[in-house]
mmCIF file of C-alpha atoms and ligand atoms in Angstrom:
data_model
loop_
_atom_site.group_PDB
_atom_site.id
_atom_site.type_symbol
_atom_site.label_atom_id
_atom_site.label_comp_id
_atom_site.label_asym_id
_atom_site.label_seq_id
_atom_site.Cartn_x
_atom_site.Cartn_y
_atom_site.Cartn_z
ATOM 1 C CA UNK V 1393 32.855 38.580 169.286
ATOM 2 C CA UNK V 1394 36.257 39.308 167.720
ATOM 3 C CA UNK V 1395 34.652 40.203 164.283
ATOM 4 C CA UNK V 1396 32.660 42.921 165.656
ATOM 5 C CA UNK V 1397 33.643 46.441 164.610
ATOM 6 C CA UNK V 1398 30.477 48.399 163.995
ATOM 7 C CA UNK V 1399 27.570 48.468 166.458
ATOM 8 C CA UNK V 1400 24.206 49.937 166.158
ATOM 9 C CA UNK V 1401 22.194 50.152 169.309
ATOM 10 C CA UNK V 1402 18.544 50.921 169.271
ATOM 11 C CA UNK V 1403 16.969 52.058 172.731
ATOM 12 C CA UNK V 1404 13.474 52.427 173.812
ATOM 13 C CA UNK V 1405 11.232 53.540 176.906
ATOM 14 C CA UNK V 1406 12.324 50.378 178.873
ATOM 15 C CA UNK V 1407 16.055 51.757 179.165
ATOM 16 C CA UNK V 1408 14.719 54.863 180.986
ATOM 17 C CA UNK V 1409 12.240 52.830 183.127
ATOM 18 C CA UNK V 1410 14.407 52.421 185.944
ATOM 19 C CA UNK V 1411 15.095 56.118 186.077
ATOM 20 C CA UNK V 1412 11.327 56.696 186.722
ATOM 21 C CA UNK V 1413 10.104 57.664 183.253
ATOM 22 C CA UNK V 1414 6.896 55.580 182.474
ATOM 23 C CA UNK V 1415 6.998 53.465 179.452
ATOM 24 C CA UNK V 1416 4.287 53.913 176.688
ATOM 25 C CA UNK V 1417 2.672 50.452 176.600
ATOM 26 C CA UNK V 1418 2.924 49.455 180.311
ATOM 27 C CA UNK V 1419 0.430 50.214 183.083
ATOM 28 C CA UNK V 1420 1.249 53.954 183.278
ATOM 29 C CA UNK V 1421 0.812 54.330 179.607
ATOM 30 C CA UNK V 1422 -2.253 56.452 179.724
ATOM 31 C CA UNK V 1423 -2.218 60.067 180.307
ATOM 32 C CA UNK V 1424 -5.463 61.882 181.682
ATOM 33 C CA UNK V 1425 -7.453 59.089 180.019
ATOM 34 C CA UNK V 1426 -5.812 59.561 176.484
ATOM 35 C CA UNK V 1427 -3.804 56.852 174.933
ATOM 36 C CA UNK V 1428 -0.451 58.329 173.918
ATOM 37 C CA UNK V 1429 -1.320 57.591 170.359
ATOM 38 C CA UNK V 1430 -4.208 60.009 170.566
ATOM 39 C CA UNK V 1431 -2.120 62.777 171.894
ATOM 40 C CA UNK V 1432 0.848 62.291 169.752
ATOM 41 C CA UNK V 1433 -0.508 63.157 166.221
ATOM 42 C CA UNK V 1434 -0.567 65.969 163.869
ATOM 43 C CA UNK V 1435 -4.343 65.897 164.074
ATOM 44 C CA UNK V 1436 -4.374 66.433 167.881
ATOM 45 C CA UNK V 1437 -1.930 69.131 167.481
ATOM 46 C CA UNK V 1438 -4.114 70.977 164.919
ATOM 47 C CA UNK V 1439 -7.345 70.279 167.055
ATOM 48 C CA UNK V 1440 -6.155 70.580 170.508
ATOM 49 C CA UNK V 1441 -2.837 72.234 170.640
ATOM 50 C CA UNK V 1442 -3.218 73.281 174.474
ATOM 51 C CA UNK V 1443 -3.624 69.346 175.211
ATOM 52 C CA UNK V 1444 -0.750 68.407 173.207
ATOM 53 C CA UNK V 1445 1.651 71.200 174.402
ATOM 54 C CA UNK V 1446 0.604 70.561 177.993
ATOM 55 C CA UNK V 1447 1.511 66.732 177.579
ATOM 56 C CA UNK V 1448 4.942 67.590 176.358
ATOM 57 C CA UNK V 1449 5.471 70.555 178.871
ATOM 58 C CA UNK V 1450 4.720 68.010 181.778
ATOM 59 C CA UNK V 1451 7.098 65.570 180.438
ATOM 60 C CA UNK V 1452 9.864 68.040 179.897
ATOM 61 C CA UNK V 1453 9.474 69.538 183.344
ATOM 62 C CA UNK V 1454 9.606 65.859 184.679
ATOM 63 C CA UNK V 1455 13.237 65.638 183.247
ATOM 64 C CA UNK V 1456 14.261 67.716 186.299
ATOM 65 C CA UNK V 1457 13.452 64.772 188.518
ATOM 66 C CA UNK V 1458 15.167 61.936 186.927
ATOM 67 C CA UNK V 1459 18.719 60.907 186.461
ATOM 68 C CA UNK V 1460 20.333 58.361 183.996
ATOM 69 C CA UNK V 1461 20.486 54.765 185.345
ATOM 70 C CA UNK V 1462 23.118 51.971 185.078
ATOM 71 C CA UNK V 1463 22.058 51.206 181.522
ATOM 72 C CA UNK V 1464 22.560 54.697 180.225
ATOM 73 C CA UNK V 1465 26.018 54.875 182.137
ATOM 74 C CA UNK V 1466 27.024 51.700 180.533
ATOM 75 C CA UNK V 1467 26.137 52.812 177.030
ATOM 76 C CA UNK V 1468 27.973 55.927 177.673
ATOM 77 C CA UNK V 1469 31.042 53.933 178.790
ATOM 78 C CA UNK V 1470 30.833 51.781 175.638
ATOM 79 C CA UNK V 1471 30.776 55.087 173.626
ATOM 80 C CA UNK V 1472 34.050 56.389 175.168
ATOM 81 C CA UNK V 1473 35.770 53.121 175.015
ATOM 82 C CA UNK V 1474 34.675 51.415 171.755
ATOM 83 C CA UNK V 1475 37.175 52.023 168.949
ATOM 84 C CA UNK V 1476 35.066 50.814 166.156
ATOM 85 C CA UNK V 1477 31.956 52.527 164.727
ATOM 86 C CA UNK V 1478 28.937 53.033 167.240
ATOM 87 C CA UNK V 1479 25.592 54.644 166.788
ATOM 88 C CA UNK V 1480 23.083 54.816 169.580
ATOM 89 C CA UNK V 1481 19.652 55.324 167.911
ATOM 90 C CA UNK V 1482 17.181 56.260 170.675
ATOM 91 C CA UNK V 1483 13.353 56.416 170.317
ATOM 92 C CA UNK V 1484 13.293 58.293 173.557
ATOM 93 C CA UNK V 1485 12.664 61.948 173.816
ATOM 94 C CA UNK V 1486 14.419 62.318 177.146
ATOM 95 C CA UNK V 1487 17.856 63.436 177.440
ATOM 96 C CA UNK V 1488 19.281 60.634 179.807
ATOM 97 C CA UNK V 1489 21.660 59.177 177.043
ATOM 98 C CA UNK V 1490 23.356 62.620 176.767
ATOM 99 C CA UNK V 1491 23.309 63.205 180.381
ATOM 100 C CA UNK V 1492 25.230 59.999 180.996
ATOM 101 C CA UNK V 1493 27.881 61.268 178.575
ATOM 102 C CA UNK V 1494 26.856 59.337 175.339
ATOM 103 C CA UNK V 1495 27.725 61.340 171.981
ATOM 104 C CA UNK V 1496 27.565 59.032 169.230
ATOM 105 C CA UNK V 1497 23.831 59.016 169.302
ATOM 106 C CA UNK V 1498 20.631 60.580 167.680
ATOM 107 C CA UNK V 1499 17.023 60.904 168.615
ATOM 108 C CA UNK V 1500 14.919 59.347 165.908
ATOM 109 C CA UNK V 1501 11.709 60.602 167.512
ATOM 110 C CA UNK V 1502 12.833 64.161 168.571
ATOM 111 C CA UNK V 1503 13.646 65.724 171.857
ATOM 112 C CA UNK V 1504 11.650 67.093 174.787
ATOM 113 C CA UNK V 1505 14.403 69.914 175.234
ATOM 114 C CA UNK V 1506 14.022 71.246 171.646
ATOM 115 C CA UNK V 1507 11.272 73.235 169.744
ATOM 116 C CA UNK V 1508 10.612 72.966 166.097
ATOM 117 C CA UNK V 1509 9.010 76.015 164.084
ATOM 118 C CA UNK V 1510 6.388 74.477 161.973
ATOM 119 C CA UNK V 1511 6.672 77.407 159.501
ATOM 120 C CA UNK V 1512 10.455 77.304 158.673
ATOM 121 C CA UNK V 1513 11.725 74.145 160.355
ATOM 122 C CA UNK V 1514 14.289 75.934 162.583
ATOM 123 C CA UNK V 1515 15.117 74.033 165.722
ATOM 124 C CA UNK V 1516 15.948 75.861 168.951
ATOM 125 C CA UNK V 1517 16.856 74.274 172.420
ATOM 126 C CA UNK V 1518 13.862 74.750 174.810
ATOM 127 C CA UNK V 1519 13.831 74.010 178.391
ATOM 128 C CA UNK V 1520 10.717 75.832 179.560
ATOM 129 C CA UNK V 1521 7.134 75.182 179.092
ATOM 130 C CA UNK V 1522 6.008 75.987 175.455
ATOM 131 C CA UNK V 1523 2.721 77.554 175.183
ATOM 132 C CA UNK V 1524 0.919 77.297 171.650
ATOM 133 C CA UNK V 1525 1.423 80.200 169.441
ATOM 134 C CA UNK V 1526 5.177 80.750 170.706
ATOM 135 C CA UNK V 1527 7.076 82.760 168.163
ATOM 136 C CA UNK V 1528 9.972 81.508 166.193
ATOM 137 C CA UNK V 1529 13.040 83.683 166.704
ATOM 138 C CA UNK V 1530 14.211 83.135 163.086
ATOM 139 C CA UNK V 1531 11.075 83.609 161.015
ATOM 140 C CA UNK V 1532 8.581 85.335 163.506
ATOM 141 C CA UNK V 1533 5.822 82.907 162.836
ATOM 142 C CA UNK V 1534 3.857 82.010 166.058
ATOM 143 C CA UNK V 1535 4.442 78.326 165.140
ATOM 144 C CA UNK V 1536 6.721 76.747 167.618
ATOM 145 C CA UNK V 1537 5.667 73.215 168.465
ATOM 146 C CA UNK V 1538 7.283 70.294 170.399
ATOM 147 C CA UNK V 1539 10.213 68.852 168.406
ATOM 148 C CA UNK V 1540 8.619 65.400 168.691
ATOM 149 C CA UNK V 1541 7.914 62.991 165.682
ATOM 150 C CA UNK V 1542 4.188 62.273 165.960
ATOM 151 C CA UNK V 1543 2.549 59.164 164.686
ATOM 152 C CA UNK V 1544 2.239 59.466 161.047
ATOM 153 C CA UNK V 1545 5.377 61.758 160.646
ATOM 154 C CA UNK V 1546 8.728 60.673 159.253
ATOM 155 C CA UNK V 1547 11.278 59.838 162.043
ATOM 156 C CA UNK V 1548 14.649 61.874 161.968
ATOM 157 C CA UNK V 1549 17.835 61.003 160.434
ATOM 158 C CA UNK V 1550 16.611 57.849 158.748
ATOM 159 C CA UNK V 1551 19.460 58.083 156.031
ATOM 160 C CA UNK V 1552 22.023 58.061 158.907
ATOM 161 C CA UNK V 1553 20.410 55.044 160.589
ATOM 162 C CA UNK V 1554 20.029 53.098 157.310
ATOM 163 C CA UNK V 1555 23.659 53.652 156.445
ATOM 164 C CA UNK V 1556 24.700 52.507 160.026
ATOM 165 C CA UNK V 1557 22.653 49.421 159.781
ATOM 166 C CA UNK V 1558 23.991 48.472 156.429
ATOM 167 C CA UNK V 1559 27.559 48.506 157.907
ATOM 168 C CA UNK V 1560 26.695 46.931 161.353
ATOM 169 C CA UNK V 1561 28.253 43.755 162.499
ATOM 170 C CA UNK V 1562 26.096 43.758 165.666
ATOM 171 C CA UNK V 1563 22.672 45.386 166.339
ATOM 172 C CA UNK V 1564 21.466 45.415 169.844
ATOM 173 C CA UNK V 1565 17.868 46.514 170.823
ATOM 174 C CA UNK V 1566 17.258 47.457 174.416
ATOM 175 C CA UNK V 1567 13.902 48.193 176.137
ATOM 176 C CA UNK V 1568 11.667 48.628 173.309
ATOM 177 C CA UNK V 1569 8.330 46.845 172.611
ATOM 178 C CA UNK V 1570 8.954 46.532 168.875
ATOM 179 C CA UNK V 1571 5.488 47.967 168.247
ATOM 180 C CA UNK V 1572 6.462 50.949 166.266
ATOM 181 C CA UNK V 1573 7.854 51.178 162.750
ATOM 182 C CA UNK V 1574 10.451 51.933 161.237
ATOM 183 C CA UNK V 1575 12.417 51.235 164.476
ATOM 184 C CA UNK V 1576 10.740 47.791 164.847
ATOM 185 C CA UNK V 1577 12.289 46.844 161.470
ATOM 186 C CA UNK V 1578 15.806 47.711 162.136
ATOM 187 C CA UNK V 1579 16.566 43.999 163.311
ATOM 188 C CA UNK V 1580 15.503 42.778 159.928
ATOM 189 C CA UNK V 1581 17.447 45.322 158.143
ATOM 190 C CA UNK V 1582 20.559 44.548 160.193
ATOM 191 C CA UNK V 1583 20.135 40.864 159.781
ATOM 192 C CA UNK V 1584 19.803 41.311 156.042
ATOM 193 C CA UNK V 1585 23.259 43.120 155.932
ATOM 194 C CA UNK V 1586 24.744 40.291 157.954
ATOM 195 C CA UNK V 1587 24.684 41.747 161.537
ATOM 196 C CA UNK V 1588 24.490 39.634 164.616
ATOM 197 C CA UNK V 1589 21.339 40.610 166.528
ATOM 198 C CA UNK V 1590 20.689 40.765 170.155
ATOM 199 C CA UNK V 1591 17.724 41.911 172.177
ATOM 200 C CA UNK V 1592 17.877 43.031 175.902
ATOM 201 C CA UNK V 1593 14.336 43.602 177.196
ATOM 202 C CA UNK V 1594 12.191 42.879 180.265
ATOM 203 C CA UNK V 1595 10.034 40.506 178.432
ATOM 204 C CA UNK V 1596 9.808 39.177 174.912
ATOM 205 C CA UNK V 1597 8.881 41.916 172.499
ATOM 206 C CA UNK V 1598 6.855 41.733 169.205
ATOM 207 C CA UNK V 1599 10.236 41.297 167.323
ATOM 208 C CA UNK V 1600 11.881 38.760 169.533
ATOM 209 C CA UNK V 1601 11.723 36.040 166.966
ATOM 210 C CA UNK V 1602 13.951 38.135 164.488
ATOM 211 C CA UNK V 1603 16.935 38.322 166.893
ATOM 212 C CA UNK V 1604 19.558 35.815 167.057
ATOM 213 C CA UNK V 1605 19.787 36.134 170.902
ATOM 214 C CA UNK V 1606 17.463 37.489 173.450
ATOM 215 C CA UNK V 1607 18.235 38.138 177.000
ATOM 216 C CA UNK V 1608 15.343 39.027 179.346
ATOM 217 C CA UNK V 1609 15.772 41.192 182.421
ATOM 218 C CA UNK V 1610 16.044 44.749 183.615
ATOM 219 C CA UNK V 1611 18.170 47.154 181.470
ATOM 220 C CA UNK V 1612 19.991 48.282 184.556
ATOM 221 C CA UNK V 1613 21.400 44.833 184.967
ATOM 222 C CA UNK V 1614 21.598 43.379 181.430
ATOM 223 C CA UNK V 1615 23.274 46.390 179.751
ATOM 224 C CA UNK V 1616 26.195 46.769 182.181
ATOM 225 C CA UNK V 1617 26.851 43.056 181.975
ATOM 226 C CA UNK V 1618 26.760 43.008 178.174
ATOM 227 C CA UNK V 1619 29.032 46.215 177.976
ATOM 228 C CA UNK V 1620 31.464 44.805 180.296
ATOM 229 C CA UNK V 1621 31.675 41.446 178.536
ATOM 230 C CA UNK V 1622 32.029 43.088 175.034
ATOM 231 C CA UNK V 1623 34.816 45.595 176.236
ATOM 232 C CA UNK V 1624 36.607 42.688 177.869
ATOM 233 C CA UNK V 1625 36.455 40.364 174.880
ATOM 234 C CA UNK V 1626 37.326 43.132 172.280
HETATM 235 N N1 LIG I 1486 14.442 46.939 181.488
HETATM 236 C C1 LIG I 1486 14.295 46.605 180.197
HETATM 237 N N2 LIG I 1486 13.174 46.727 179.442
HETATM 238 C C2 LIG I 1486 12.262 47.339 180.141
HETATM 239 C C3 LIG I 1486 12.160 47.654 181.353
HETATM 240 C C4 LIG I 1486 13.449 47.634 181.940
HETATM 241 N N3 LIG I 1486 13.501 47.990 183.403
HETATM 242 N N4 LIG I 1486 10.909 48.280 181.781
HETATM 243 C C5 LIG I 1486 10.077 47.866 180.586
HETATM 244 N N5 LIG I 1486 10.853 47.402 179.749
HETATM 245 C C6 LIG I 1486 10.367 47.074 178.284
HETATM 246 C C7 LIG I 1486 8.750 46.702 178.219
HETATM 247 O O1 LIG I 1486 8.799 45.314 178.490
HETATM 248 C C8 LIG I 1486 8.516 46.909 176.784
HETATM 249 O O2 LIG I 1486 8.794 46.037 175.881
HETATM 250 O O3 LIG I 1486 10.380 48.177 177.588
HETATM 251 C C9 LIG I 1486 9.539 48.106 176.430
HETATM 252 C C10 LIG I 1486 8.809 49.481 176.401
HETATM 253 O O4 LIG I 1486 7.912 49.417 175.358
HETATM 254 P P1 LIG I 1486 7.063 50.806 174.894
HETATM 255 O O5 LIG I 1486 6.458 51.184 176.098
HETATM 256 O O6 LIG I 1486 6.247 50.359 173.808
HETATM 257 O O7 LIG I 1486 8.189 51.751 174.499
HETATM 258 P P2 LIG I 1486 8.960 51.931 173.169
HETATM 259 O O8 LIG I 1486 9.121 50.643 172.418
HETATM 260 O O9 LIG I 1486 10.110 52.836 173.313
HETATM 261 O O10 LIG I 1486 7.792 52.737 172.165
HETATM 262 C C11 LIG I 1486 8.273 53.226 170.871
HETATM 263 O O11 LIG I 1486 6.205 54.349 170.723
HETATM 264 O O12 LIG I 1486 4.706 55.794 171.706
HETATM 265 C C12 LIG I 1486 5.672 55.751 170.787
HETATM 266 O O13 LIG I 1486 7.213 57.321 170.011
HETATM 267 C C13 LIG I 1486 6.867 56.526 171.095
HETATM 268 O O14 LIG I 1486 9.251 56.085 170.983
HETATM 269 C C14 LIG I 1486 8.054 55.641 171.276
HETATM 270 C C15 LIG I 1486 7.610 54.419 170.484
#
């Protein structure tokens, strides 16, 4: 552990499960009879904007009823106390990492609390419901959409993530099924660049075989244990 300076952490829906936010591919992964993959596409947004906006309006509103759990808190502690480089890359669109206090992080799949103008690409903080046809304050186009990366769209900040992975001594994946690329491939990129790799997940994921170590269990238990050990040994 003493050789570790630069850490990249990938989080997925599993880290927010104990806060009460349903994961995508678990038992609660259906929404009004739709698979999430059917709702979260550019085609769905074009053909049924009411459905897509409503889906995200409900998820945005639900943030008011959840709080960060011990896993978010532990990563925020690591963010405060780790003197080396750290990047927390979350696939989650909730705001629980920030609310726990993490700052060295980014949302590669977008954020519920943000709206994106499809006409001019301006982003604006958004906490309310977002009806289709809402006007952009910058360009005036009635084109605000949820600031969410849909299936088939390019995840955000990939150049920052790739750079961090190329420098990482340790890559840790927490609460993700490894079903969605490019995030599912980060472990292989990190390994290619010589990083140690650790998976913390409730059950084996699609990518478990690529990790040098896998610990199975709840994020609310495993993540605080791992952070405590890392900070103690550093
Ligand atoms: N602690 C740790 N892991 C957990 C917990 C928990 N308490 N509860 C569930 N998990 C694990 C599940 O075993 C599963 O492997 O979290 C994983 C969640 O997987 P998914 O639901 O597929 O979520 P995620 O990997 O984040 O999905 C990736 O897919 O739908 C898209 O864009 C969406 O960002 C999302 C992406």
